[in-house]
Every structure is written in structure tokens, then in C-alpha cells.
CSV table of C-alpha atoms in Angstrom, one decimal:
chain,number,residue,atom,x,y,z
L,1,UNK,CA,-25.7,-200.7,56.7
L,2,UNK,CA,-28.5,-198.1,57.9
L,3,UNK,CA,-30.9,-201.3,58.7
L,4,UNK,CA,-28.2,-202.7,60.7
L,5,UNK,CA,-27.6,-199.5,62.9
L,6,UNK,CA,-31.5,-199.3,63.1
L,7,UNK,CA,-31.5,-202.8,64.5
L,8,UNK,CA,-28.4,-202.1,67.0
L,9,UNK,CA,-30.3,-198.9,67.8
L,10,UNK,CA,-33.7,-200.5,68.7
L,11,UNK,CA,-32.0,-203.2,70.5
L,12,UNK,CA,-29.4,-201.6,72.4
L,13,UNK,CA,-32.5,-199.3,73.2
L,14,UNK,CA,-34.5,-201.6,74.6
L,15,UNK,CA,-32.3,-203.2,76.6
L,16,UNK,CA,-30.9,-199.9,78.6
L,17,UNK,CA,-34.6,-199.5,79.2
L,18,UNK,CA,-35.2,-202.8,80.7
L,19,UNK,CA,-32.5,-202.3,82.8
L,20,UNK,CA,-33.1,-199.2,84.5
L,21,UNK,CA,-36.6,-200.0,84.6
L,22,UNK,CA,-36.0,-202.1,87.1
L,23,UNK,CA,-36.9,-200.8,90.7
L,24,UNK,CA,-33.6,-203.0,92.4
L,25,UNK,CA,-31.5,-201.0,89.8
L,26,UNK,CA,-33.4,-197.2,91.4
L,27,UNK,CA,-32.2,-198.7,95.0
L,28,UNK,CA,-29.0,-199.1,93.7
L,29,UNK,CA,-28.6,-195.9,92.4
L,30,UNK,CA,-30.5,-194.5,95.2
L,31,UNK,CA,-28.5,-196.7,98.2
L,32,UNK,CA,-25.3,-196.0,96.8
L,33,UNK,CA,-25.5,-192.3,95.9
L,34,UNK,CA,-27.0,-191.7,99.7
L,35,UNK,CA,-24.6,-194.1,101.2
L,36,UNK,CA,-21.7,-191.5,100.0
L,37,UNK,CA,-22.8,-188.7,100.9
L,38,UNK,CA,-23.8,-190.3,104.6
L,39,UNK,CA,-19.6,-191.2,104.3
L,40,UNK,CA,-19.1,-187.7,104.5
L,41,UNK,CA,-21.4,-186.7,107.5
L,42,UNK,CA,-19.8,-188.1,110.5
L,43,UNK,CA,-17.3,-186.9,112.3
L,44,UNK,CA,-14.4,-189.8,112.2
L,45,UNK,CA,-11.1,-188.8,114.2
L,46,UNK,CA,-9.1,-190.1,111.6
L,47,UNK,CA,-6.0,-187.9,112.7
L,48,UNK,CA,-6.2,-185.0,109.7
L,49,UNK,CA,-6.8,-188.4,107.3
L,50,UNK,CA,-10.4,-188.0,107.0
L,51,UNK,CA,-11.0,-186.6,103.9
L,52,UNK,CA,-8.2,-189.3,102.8
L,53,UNK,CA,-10.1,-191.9,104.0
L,54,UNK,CA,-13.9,-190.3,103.0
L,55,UNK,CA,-12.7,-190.0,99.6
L,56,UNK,CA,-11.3,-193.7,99.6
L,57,UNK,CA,-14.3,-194.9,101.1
L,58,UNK,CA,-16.9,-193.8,98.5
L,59,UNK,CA,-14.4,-194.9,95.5
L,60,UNK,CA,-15.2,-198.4,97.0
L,61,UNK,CA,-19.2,-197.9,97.3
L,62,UNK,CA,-18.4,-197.0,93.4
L,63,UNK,CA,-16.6,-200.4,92.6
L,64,UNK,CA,-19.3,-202.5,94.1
L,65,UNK,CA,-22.0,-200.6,93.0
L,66,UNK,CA,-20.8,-201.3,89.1
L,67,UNK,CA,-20.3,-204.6,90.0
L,68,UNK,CA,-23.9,-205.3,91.5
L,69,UNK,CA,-25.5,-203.2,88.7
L,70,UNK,CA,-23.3,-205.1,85.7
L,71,UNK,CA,-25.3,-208.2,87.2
L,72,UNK,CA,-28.8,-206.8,87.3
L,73,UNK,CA,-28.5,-205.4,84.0
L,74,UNK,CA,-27.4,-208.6,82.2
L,75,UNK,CA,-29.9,-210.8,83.9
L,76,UNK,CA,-32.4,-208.3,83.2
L,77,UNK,CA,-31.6,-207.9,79.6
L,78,UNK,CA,-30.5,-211.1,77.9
L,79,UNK,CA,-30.8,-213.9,81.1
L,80,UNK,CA,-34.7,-213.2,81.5
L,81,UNK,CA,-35.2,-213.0,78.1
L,82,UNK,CA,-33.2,-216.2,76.8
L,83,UNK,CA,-35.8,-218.1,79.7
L,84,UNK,CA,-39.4,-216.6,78.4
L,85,UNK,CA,-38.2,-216.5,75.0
L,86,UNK,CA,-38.3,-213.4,73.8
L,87,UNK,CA,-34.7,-213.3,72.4
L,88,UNK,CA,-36.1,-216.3,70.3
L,89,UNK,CA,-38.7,-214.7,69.1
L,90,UNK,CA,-36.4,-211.5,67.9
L,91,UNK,CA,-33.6,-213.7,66.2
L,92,UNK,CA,-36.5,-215.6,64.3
L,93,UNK,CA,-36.6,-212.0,62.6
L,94,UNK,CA,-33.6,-210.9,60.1
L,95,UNK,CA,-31.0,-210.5,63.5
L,96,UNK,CA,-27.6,-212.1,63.6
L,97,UNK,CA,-27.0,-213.9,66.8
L,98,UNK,CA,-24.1,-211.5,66.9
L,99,UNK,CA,-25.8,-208.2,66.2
L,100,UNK,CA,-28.3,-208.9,69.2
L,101,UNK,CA,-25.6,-209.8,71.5
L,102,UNK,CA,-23.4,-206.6,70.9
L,103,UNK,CA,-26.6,-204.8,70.8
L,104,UNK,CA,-27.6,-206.2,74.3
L,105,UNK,CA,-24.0,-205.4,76.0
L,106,UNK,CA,-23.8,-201.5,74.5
L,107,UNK,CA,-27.0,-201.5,76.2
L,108,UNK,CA,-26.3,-202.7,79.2
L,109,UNK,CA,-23.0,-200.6,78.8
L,110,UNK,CA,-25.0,-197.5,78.4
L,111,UNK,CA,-27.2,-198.5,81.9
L,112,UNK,CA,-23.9,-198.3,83.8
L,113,UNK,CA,-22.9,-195.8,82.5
L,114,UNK,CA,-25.8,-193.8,83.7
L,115,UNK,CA,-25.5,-195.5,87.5
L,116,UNK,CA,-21.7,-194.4,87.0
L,117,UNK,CA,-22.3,-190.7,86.3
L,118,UNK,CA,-25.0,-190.1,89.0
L,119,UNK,CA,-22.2,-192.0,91.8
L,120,UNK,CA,-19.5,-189.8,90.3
L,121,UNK,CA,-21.3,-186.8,90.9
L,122,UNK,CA,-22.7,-187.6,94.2
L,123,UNK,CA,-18.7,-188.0,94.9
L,124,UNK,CA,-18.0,-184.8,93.9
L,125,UNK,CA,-20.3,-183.0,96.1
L,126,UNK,CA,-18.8,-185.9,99.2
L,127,UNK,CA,-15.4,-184.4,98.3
L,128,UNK,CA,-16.8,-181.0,99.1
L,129,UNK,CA,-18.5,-182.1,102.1
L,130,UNK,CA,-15.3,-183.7,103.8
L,131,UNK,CA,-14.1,-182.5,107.2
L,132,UNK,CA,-11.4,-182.9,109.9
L,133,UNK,CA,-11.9,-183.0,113.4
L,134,UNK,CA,-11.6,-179.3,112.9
L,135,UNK,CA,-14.4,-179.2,111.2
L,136,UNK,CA,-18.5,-179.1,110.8
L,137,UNK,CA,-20.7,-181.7,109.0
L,138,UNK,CA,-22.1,-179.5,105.6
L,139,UNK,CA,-25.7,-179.7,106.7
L,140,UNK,CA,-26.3,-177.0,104.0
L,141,UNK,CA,-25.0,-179.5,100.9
L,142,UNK,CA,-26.6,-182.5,103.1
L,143,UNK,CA,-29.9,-180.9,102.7
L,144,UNK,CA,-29.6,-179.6,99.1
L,145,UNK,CA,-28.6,-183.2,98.3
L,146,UNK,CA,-31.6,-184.9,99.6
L,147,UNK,CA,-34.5,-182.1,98.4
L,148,UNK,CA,-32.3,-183.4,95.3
L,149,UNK,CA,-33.7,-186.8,95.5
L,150,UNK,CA,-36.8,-185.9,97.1
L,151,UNK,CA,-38.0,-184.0,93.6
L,152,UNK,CA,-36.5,-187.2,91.1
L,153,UNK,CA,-38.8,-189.5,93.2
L,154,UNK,CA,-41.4,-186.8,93.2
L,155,UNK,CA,-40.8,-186.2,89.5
L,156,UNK,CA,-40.9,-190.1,88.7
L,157,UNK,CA,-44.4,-190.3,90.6
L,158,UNK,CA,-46.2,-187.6,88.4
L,159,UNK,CA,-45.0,-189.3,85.3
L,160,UNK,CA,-46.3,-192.6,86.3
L,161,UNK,CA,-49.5,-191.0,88.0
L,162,UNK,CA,-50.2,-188.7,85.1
L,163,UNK,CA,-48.5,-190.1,81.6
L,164,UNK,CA,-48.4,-194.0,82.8
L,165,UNK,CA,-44.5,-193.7,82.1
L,166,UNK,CA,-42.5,-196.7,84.2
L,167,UNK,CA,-41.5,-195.0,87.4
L,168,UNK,CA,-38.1,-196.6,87.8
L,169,UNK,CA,-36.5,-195.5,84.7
L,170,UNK,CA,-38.2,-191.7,85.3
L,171,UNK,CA,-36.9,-191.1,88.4
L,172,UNK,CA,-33.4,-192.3,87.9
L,173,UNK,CA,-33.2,-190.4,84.6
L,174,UNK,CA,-34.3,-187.3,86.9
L,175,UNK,CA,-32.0,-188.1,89.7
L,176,UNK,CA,-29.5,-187.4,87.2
L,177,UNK,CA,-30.8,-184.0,86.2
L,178,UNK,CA,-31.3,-183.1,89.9
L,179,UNK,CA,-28.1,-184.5,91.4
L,180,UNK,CA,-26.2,-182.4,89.0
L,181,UNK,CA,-28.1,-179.3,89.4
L,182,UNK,CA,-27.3,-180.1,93.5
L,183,UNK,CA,-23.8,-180.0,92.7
L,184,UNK,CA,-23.7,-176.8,91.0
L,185,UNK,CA,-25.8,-175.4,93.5
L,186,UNK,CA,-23.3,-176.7,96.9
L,187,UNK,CA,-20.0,-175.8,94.6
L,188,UNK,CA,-21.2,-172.7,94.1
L,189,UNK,CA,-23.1,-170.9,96.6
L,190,UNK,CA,-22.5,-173.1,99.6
L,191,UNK,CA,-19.4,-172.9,101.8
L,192,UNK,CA,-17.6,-175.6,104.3
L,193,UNK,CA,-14.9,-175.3,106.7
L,194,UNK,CA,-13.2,-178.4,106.1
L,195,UNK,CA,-10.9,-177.1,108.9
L,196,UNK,CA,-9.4,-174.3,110.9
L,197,UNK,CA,-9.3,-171.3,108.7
L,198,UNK,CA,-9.8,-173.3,105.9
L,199,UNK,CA,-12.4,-174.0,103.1
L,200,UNK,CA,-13.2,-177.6,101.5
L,201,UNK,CA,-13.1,-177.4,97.8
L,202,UNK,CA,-14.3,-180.0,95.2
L,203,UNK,CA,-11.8,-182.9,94.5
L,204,UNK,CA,-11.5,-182.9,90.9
L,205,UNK,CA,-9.9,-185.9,91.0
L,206,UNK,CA,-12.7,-187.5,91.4
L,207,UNK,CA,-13.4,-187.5,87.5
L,208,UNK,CA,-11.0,-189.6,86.4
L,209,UNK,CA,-10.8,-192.3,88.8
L,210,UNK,CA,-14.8,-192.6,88.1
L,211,UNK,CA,-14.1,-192.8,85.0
L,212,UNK,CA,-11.4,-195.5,85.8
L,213,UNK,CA,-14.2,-197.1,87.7
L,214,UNK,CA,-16.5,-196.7,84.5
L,215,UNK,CA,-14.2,-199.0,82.5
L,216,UNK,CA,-14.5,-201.4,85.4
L,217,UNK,CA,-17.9,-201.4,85.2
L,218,UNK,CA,-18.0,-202.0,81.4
L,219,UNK,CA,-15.8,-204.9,82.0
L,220,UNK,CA,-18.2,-206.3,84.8
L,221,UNK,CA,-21.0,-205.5,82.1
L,222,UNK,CA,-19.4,-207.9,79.2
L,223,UNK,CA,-18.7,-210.6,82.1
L,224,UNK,CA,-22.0,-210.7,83.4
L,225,UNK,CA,-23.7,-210.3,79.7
L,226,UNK,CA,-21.4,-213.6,78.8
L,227,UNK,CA,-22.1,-215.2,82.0
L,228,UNK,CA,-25.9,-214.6,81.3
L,229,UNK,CA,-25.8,-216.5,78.0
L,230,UNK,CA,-26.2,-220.2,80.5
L,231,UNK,CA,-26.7,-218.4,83.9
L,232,UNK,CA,-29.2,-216.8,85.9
L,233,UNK,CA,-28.8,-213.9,88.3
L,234,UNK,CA,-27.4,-215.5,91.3
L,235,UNK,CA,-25.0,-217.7,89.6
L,236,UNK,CA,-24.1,-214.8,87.3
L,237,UNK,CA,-23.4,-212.8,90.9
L,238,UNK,CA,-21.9,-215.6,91.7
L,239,UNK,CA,-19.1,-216.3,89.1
L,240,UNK,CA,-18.8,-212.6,88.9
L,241,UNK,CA,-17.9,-211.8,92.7
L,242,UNK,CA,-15.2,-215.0,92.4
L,243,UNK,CA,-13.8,-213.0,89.6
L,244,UNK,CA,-13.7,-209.5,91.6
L,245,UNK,CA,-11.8,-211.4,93.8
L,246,UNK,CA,-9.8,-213.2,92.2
L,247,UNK,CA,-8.7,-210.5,90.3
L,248,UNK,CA,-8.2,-207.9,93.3
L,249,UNK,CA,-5.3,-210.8,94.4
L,250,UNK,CA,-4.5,-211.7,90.7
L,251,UNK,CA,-0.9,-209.7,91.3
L,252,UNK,CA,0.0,-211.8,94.2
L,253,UNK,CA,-1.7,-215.2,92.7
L,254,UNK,CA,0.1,-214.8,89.4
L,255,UNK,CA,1.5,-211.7,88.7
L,256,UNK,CA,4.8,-212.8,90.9
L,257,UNK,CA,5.0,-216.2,89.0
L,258,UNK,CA,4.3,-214.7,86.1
L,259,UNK,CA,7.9,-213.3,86.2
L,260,UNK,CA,11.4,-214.9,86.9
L,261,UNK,CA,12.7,-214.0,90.6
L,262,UNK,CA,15.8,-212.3,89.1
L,263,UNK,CA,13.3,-209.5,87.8
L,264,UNK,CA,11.4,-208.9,91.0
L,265,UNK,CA,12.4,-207.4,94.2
L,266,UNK,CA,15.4,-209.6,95.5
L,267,UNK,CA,15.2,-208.3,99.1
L,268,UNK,CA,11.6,-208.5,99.7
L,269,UNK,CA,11.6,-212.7,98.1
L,270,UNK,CA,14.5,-213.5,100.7
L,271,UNK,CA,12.1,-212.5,103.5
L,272,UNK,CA,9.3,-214.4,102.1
L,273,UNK,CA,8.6,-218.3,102.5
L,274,UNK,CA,8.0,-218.7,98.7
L,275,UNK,CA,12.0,-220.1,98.5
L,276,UNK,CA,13.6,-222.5,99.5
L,277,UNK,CA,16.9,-221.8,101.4
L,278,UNK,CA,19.2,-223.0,98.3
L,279,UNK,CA,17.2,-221.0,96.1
L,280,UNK,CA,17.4,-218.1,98.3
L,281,UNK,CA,20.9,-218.5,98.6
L,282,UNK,CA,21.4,-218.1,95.0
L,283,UNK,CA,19.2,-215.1,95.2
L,284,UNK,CA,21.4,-213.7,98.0
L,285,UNK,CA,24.5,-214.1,96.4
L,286,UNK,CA,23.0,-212.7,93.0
L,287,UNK,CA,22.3,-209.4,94.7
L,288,UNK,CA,25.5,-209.2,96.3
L,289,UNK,CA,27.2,-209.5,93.3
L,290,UNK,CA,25.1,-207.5,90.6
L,291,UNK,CA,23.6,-204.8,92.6
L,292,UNK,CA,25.6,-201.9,92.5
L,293,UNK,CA,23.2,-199.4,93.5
L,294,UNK,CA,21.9,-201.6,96.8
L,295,UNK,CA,18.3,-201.3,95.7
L,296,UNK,CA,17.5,-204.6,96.3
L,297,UNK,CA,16.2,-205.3,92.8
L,298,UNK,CA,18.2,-205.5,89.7
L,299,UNK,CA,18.1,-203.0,86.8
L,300,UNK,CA,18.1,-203.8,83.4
L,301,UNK,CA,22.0,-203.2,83.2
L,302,UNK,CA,22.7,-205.2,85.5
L,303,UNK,CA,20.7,-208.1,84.1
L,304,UNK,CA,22.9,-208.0,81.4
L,305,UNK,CA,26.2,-208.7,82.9
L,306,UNK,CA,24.3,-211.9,84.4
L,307,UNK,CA,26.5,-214.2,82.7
L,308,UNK,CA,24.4,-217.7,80.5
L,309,UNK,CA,25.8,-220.3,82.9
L,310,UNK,CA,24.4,-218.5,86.1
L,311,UNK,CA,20.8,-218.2,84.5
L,312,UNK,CA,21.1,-221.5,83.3
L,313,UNK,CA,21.9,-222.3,87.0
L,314,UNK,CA,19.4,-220.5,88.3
L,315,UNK,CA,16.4,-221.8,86.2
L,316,UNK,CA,18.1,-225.7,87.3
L,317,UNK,CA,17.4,-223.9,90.6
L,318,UNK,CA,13.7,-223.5,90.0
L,319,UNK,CA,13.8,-219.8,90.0
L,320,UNK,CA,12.2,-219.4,86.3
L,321,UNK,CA,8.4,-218.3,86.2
L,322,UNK,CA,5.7,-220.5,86.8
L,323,UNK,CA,4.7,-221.7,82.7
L,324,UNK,CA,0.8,-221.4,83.7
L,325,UNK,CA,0.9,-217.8,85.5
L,326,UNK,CA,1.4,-215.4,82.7
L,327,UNK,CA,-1.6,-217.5,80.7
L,328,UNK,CA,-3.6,-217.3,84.1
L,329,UNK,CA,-2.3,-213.7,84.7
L,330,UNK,CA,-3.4,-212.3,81.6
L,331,UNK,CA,-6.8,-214.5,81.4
L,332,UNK,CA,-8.0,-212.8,85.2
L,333,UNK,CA,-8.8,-209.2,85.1
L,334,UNK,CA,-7.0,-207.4,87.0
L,335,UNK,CA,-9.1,-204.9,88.5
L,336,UNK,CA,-6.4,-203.2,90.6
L,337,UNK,CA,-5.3,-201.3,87.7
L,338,UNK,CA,-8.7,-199.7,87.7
L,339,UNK,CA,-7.6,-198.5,91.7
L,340,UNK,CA,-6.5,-194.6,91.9
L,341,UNK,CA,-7.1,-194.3,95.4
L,342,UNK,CA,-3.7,-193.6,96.1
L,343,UNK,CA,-3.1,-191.1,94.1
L,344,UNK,CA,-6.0,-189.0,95.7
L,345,UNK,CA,-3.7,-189.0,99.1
L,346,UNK,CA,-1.3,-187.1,97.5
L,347,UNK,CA,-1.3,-183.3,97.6
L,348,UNK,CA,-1.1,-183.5,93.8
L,349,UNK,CA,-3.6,-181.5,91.9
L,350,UNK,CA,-3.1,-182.9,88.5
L,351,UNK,CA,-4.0,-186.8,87.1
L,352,UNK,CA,-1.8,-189.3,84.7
L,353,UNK,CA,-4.3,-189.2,81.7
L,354,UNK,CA,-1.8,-191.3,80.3
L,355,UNK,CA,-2.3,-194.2,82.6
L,356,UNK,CA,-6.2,-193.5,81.6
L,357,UNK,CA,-5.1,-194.4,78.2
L,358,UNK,CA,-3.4,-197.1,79.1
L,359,UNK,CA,-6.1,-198.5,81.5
L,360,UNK,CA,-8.6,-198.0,78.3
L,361,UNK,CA,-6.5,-199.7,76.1
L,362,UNK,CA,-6.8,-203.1,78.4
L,363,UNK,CA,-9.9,-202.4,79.5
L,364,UNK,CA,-10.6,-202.3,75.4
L,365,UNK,CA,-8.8,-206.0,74.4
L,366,UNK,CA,-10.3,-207.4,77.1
L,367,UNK,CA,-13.7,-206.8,76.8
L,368,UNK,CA,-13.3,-207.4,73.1
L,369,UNK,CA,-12.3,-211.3,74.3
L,370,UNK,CA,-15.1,-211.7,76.8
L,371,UNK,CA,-17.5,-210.7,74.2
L,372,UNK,CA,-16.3,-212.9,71.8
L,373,UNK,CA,-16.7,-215.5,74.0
L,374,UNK,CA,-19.8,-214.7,74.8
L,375,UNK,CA,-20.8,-214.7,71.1
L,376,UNK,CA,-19.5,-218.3,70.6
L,377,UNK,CA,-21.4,-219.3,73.7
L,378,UNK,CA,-24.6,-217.2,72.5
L,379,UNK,CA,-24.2,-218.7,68.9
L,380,UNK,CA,-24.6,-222.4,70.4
L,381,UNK,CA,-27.1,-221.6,72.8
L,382,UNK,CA,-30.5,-223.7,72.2
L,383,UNK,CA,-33.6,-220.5,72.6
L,384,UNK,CA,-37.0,-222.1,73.0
């Protein structure tokens, strides 16, 4: 058991080093950290929705940033090494197939993890630079943030110049350490008039939907890890983009087939074209009759009083789900459910760490199917 977690170790190791040793994977960190906090520069006339829409706007750089980095992480760690061979040469030692698979992805897991945290802090200090038309740009935390970067590439340099240590992996590891220190330093001895008379504080909100955005990113991870088993990078990038956006539609591809029309909104299908006007008809008539609070979709008590013959008539009708949209539904991720930006326009201070759970709980089964997929398609792969 020890010699396995000393395997799993060394592997898993190895390949979070490879990753962020690559200098693509420092200008991702580097182009998407500065990207957010130029979001939150500019003045924007957004009507008192700026902060809204700043906040919004670097959750997105986030989501493509995981997804971009999920890619150059698994082609870096398993897709080059399946094509020189050196994953041959380490399963010719006492390695499962399996072991160096897993071992690869928490790798690659702990890779994005890292590009993750330094975005999510970067956010944070964006959410304290935001500002209305009222307000100033925060050249203070805009300065602070760039000396910031300025000593991780600096710090990155002298290691390479003085202890020959990869310069990549250095300075992003020292970004880290610097980007957090800048945070500190703008929360706490910096001020910003967001508006009149009033000061911008940090959105703490901002933690949990990275950390949303973190299980995305995992997810991308074991995608583009299985997807690296017969791919290379750009078909990888590929496959993986279809995917993103597939899955940013998958509720209105499959979600609405996935359920009979008597269980979604009534009122908002009979202003759609996806019925016909019989079908719509029955609809109609099955609101007006059952729904006694004029909400427009049924309730679970007044499903019940639906009597056999009428859902017998309306499945005859063609109103039943579609048979291949909950198996297409459940097979697509669906990565709006990793989307909280919606809750950070509300004045609420507070989060649903309960959805959290439930988010990690999918993001959990899911990844556990991709990987074993993977596996199976690792296991029959021919390594020269």
C-alpha cells in the first residue's frame, strides 16, 4: 500500500510539474490574472451595473481559463508522453495502467488548481477595485497588483539564472505567493470610492463561485486527460470546446425533452413553436382545468388529480419526453450548474453552500465516469 502511494506520489508529481512548466501555461496564468484586473479599470457607464457586470465578466475569463489550461495540462502530461514514449517506458516498470492514469489526472487536477487559486484571488482584489460612474479607477491596487507580478517574474529569473530551476514553474509558484500578499496589502491598507460617499469592499462571494468554477475545471481536466488517451492538443481543444458548448445549451437541447410537457412551464410551451396546435390545445385546456393557482405550471397536487385516461391521451398526443434526452441529458455536462453569476447581482451577502454540495456531488459521479472511460480507453491503447 505505501509503494503504491509512492508511485501515485511520484507520478502525480511529475505530472503537475510538467504542466506548469510549461511557458503557454505562465501566459495563461499571467493573461488571465491581468486581463481581470484591466476588467476593473475602465470606466463603463453601465448605469450603477458596473460592478454587476465587472464581477460577471471576470467569472467568465475564469471559465475559459480552466478550460484552456484543462487542455494544456493533459496534452502536456499524458498526450506528449504516450507520442515519445515515455509512458511506455514507465508502465514497463511495476505500474498498473490504472494507477498511472489516476496518477496523471490528480496531477493535472492539482495544476488547475493552482491556475484556479491565483484567478480567484486576482478576482478578489477586481471586486475591490470596481467602480460606478461615480467613481475613480484604484490606481493604488492597479499598481500594487502589477509590482506584484513584476517580482514573480523577477523571482522566477534569479532562480533560473542562479539555481538552473525551470523558470515557468518558479514564477507561477511565486505569482501565487505575491498575488496573495497584493491582496492583503489593497484590502487592507488601500481604500476606493466605488461611489459617492461610498467605499468598495471585497466581494466575498467570489470564493465560492471560484470554487464552483474549480470543480469545472476538474471536470475539463478528466475530459481532456481521456480525450488525450488517442488525441493531440488541438483535437483535444477541439472535442473539449464542442463539449463547453454543448453543454452551456444542454438545458434547452435536452433538458426540456428530457421531461414530459405536463411538468414544465405550460404558459411559456404555448408561446413556443415546439407544439403543434393540437398538442397545444391539449396543453391549454390542461391548464385551464388543473391550475388553480394560475401559475402557469402545474404543482405536484395538481398532477395528481390528472386523471389515467387524460395522460394516456396526452402521451397518444406526443407530449411524453423524448426516450433519448434524459440518456443524452445526463451523458453532456452541464456546466451551467457550475454558473453563480446571478447570485452575485443580488444584494445578498451570504452563499447556498448547500448547492456547493450538491454541485460537488455531480461534479464527483461524473468525473468518476469520464475517468473510467478513460481507463478503458488507456488500457487498450497500443504505447510504442
Amino acid at each position: 500500500m505505501w509503494f503504491k502511494l509512492q508511485q501515485i506520489y511520484a507520478i502525480a508529481g511529475a505530472s503537475f510539474r510538467e504542466a506548469i512548466r510549461q511557458p503557454v501555461f505562465l501566459l495563461l496564468v499571467t493573461a488571465t490574472s491581468c486581463f481581470e484586473i484591466f476588467l476593473a479599470t475602465p470606466y463603463y457607464f453601465g448605469f450603477g451595473d458596473e460592478p454587476k457586470l465587472i464581477k460577471n465578466s471576470v467569472l467568465a475569463v475564469m471559465y475559459l481559463s480552466a478550460l484552456i489550461g484543462s487542455v494544456l495540462a493533459a496534452s502536456s502530461s499524458l498526450a506528449r508522453e504516450i507520442r515519445v514514449g515515455t509512458a511506455q517506458t514507465v508502465l514497463s516498470k511495476p505500474v498498473s495502467h490504472t494507477l498511472f492514469f489516476l496518477s496523471k489526472y490528480i496531477g493535472i487536477a492539482g495544476a488547475l488548481t493552482l491556475l484556479l487559486y491565483i484567478n480567484t484571488v486576482t478576482a478578489l482584489i477586481a471586486s475591490r477595485m470596481v467602480f460606478d460612474v461615480y467613481g475613480r479607477t484604484d490606481v493604488a491596487a492597479l499598481l500594487i497588483f502589477a509590482l506584484a507580478v513584476v517580482v514573480a517574474y523577477g523571482i522566477g529569473g534569479l532562480t533560473n539564472y542562479f539555481l538552473r530551476r525551470p523558470f515557468p514553474s518558479d514564477a507561477i509558484i511565486a505569482l501565487a505567493v505575491t498575488v496573495t500578499i497584493a491582496a492583503v496589502i489593497i484590502a487592507q491598507f488601500t481604500e476606493q470610492m466605488q461611489s459617492l460617499g461610498e467605499k468598495a469592499r471585497v466581494d466575498w462571494r467570489i470564493i465560492p463561485a471560484g470554487l464552483l468554477i474549480l470543480f469545472a475545471s476538474w471536470m475539463f481536466g478528466a475530459i481532456a486527460l481521456t480525450c488525450s488517451t488517442r488525441l493531440d492538443m488541438i483535437p483535444t481543444l477541439a472535442v473539449c470546446s464542442g463539449l463547453f458548448l454543448v453543454g452551456l445549451m444542454s438545458d434547452y437541447l435536452f433538458g426540456r425533452r428530457a421531461e414530459p410537457a405536463w411538468k414544465l412551464n405550460i404558459r411559456e410551451e404555448l408561446v413556443g413553436t415546439r407544439w403543434t396546435p393540437t398538442q397545444k390545445d391539449i396543453l391549454r385546456m390542461l391548464l385551464t382545468k388543473y391550475d388553480s393557482n394560475d401559475s402557469g405550471q402545474l404543482e405536484s397536487e395538481e398532477l395528481s388529480r390528472i386523471s389515467v385516461s387524460e395522460f394516456a391521451q396526452m402521451r397518444e398526443a406526443g407530449l411524453d419526453r423524448a426516450w433519448w434526452a434524459p440518456l443524452l441529458y445526463a451523458a453532456t455536462p452541464n456546466w451551467q450548474v457550475f454558473w453563480v453569476g446571478d447570485i452575485l447581482e443580488t444584494e445578498k451577502h451570504d452563499f447556498p453552500w448547500v448547492y456547493v454540495g450538491n454541485v460537488m456531488l455531480y461534479m464527483t459521479l461524473y468525473i468518476g465516469a469520464v475517468l473510467l472511460i478513460g481507463i478503458v480507453l488507456f488500457e487498450n491503447k497500443e504505447l510504442k
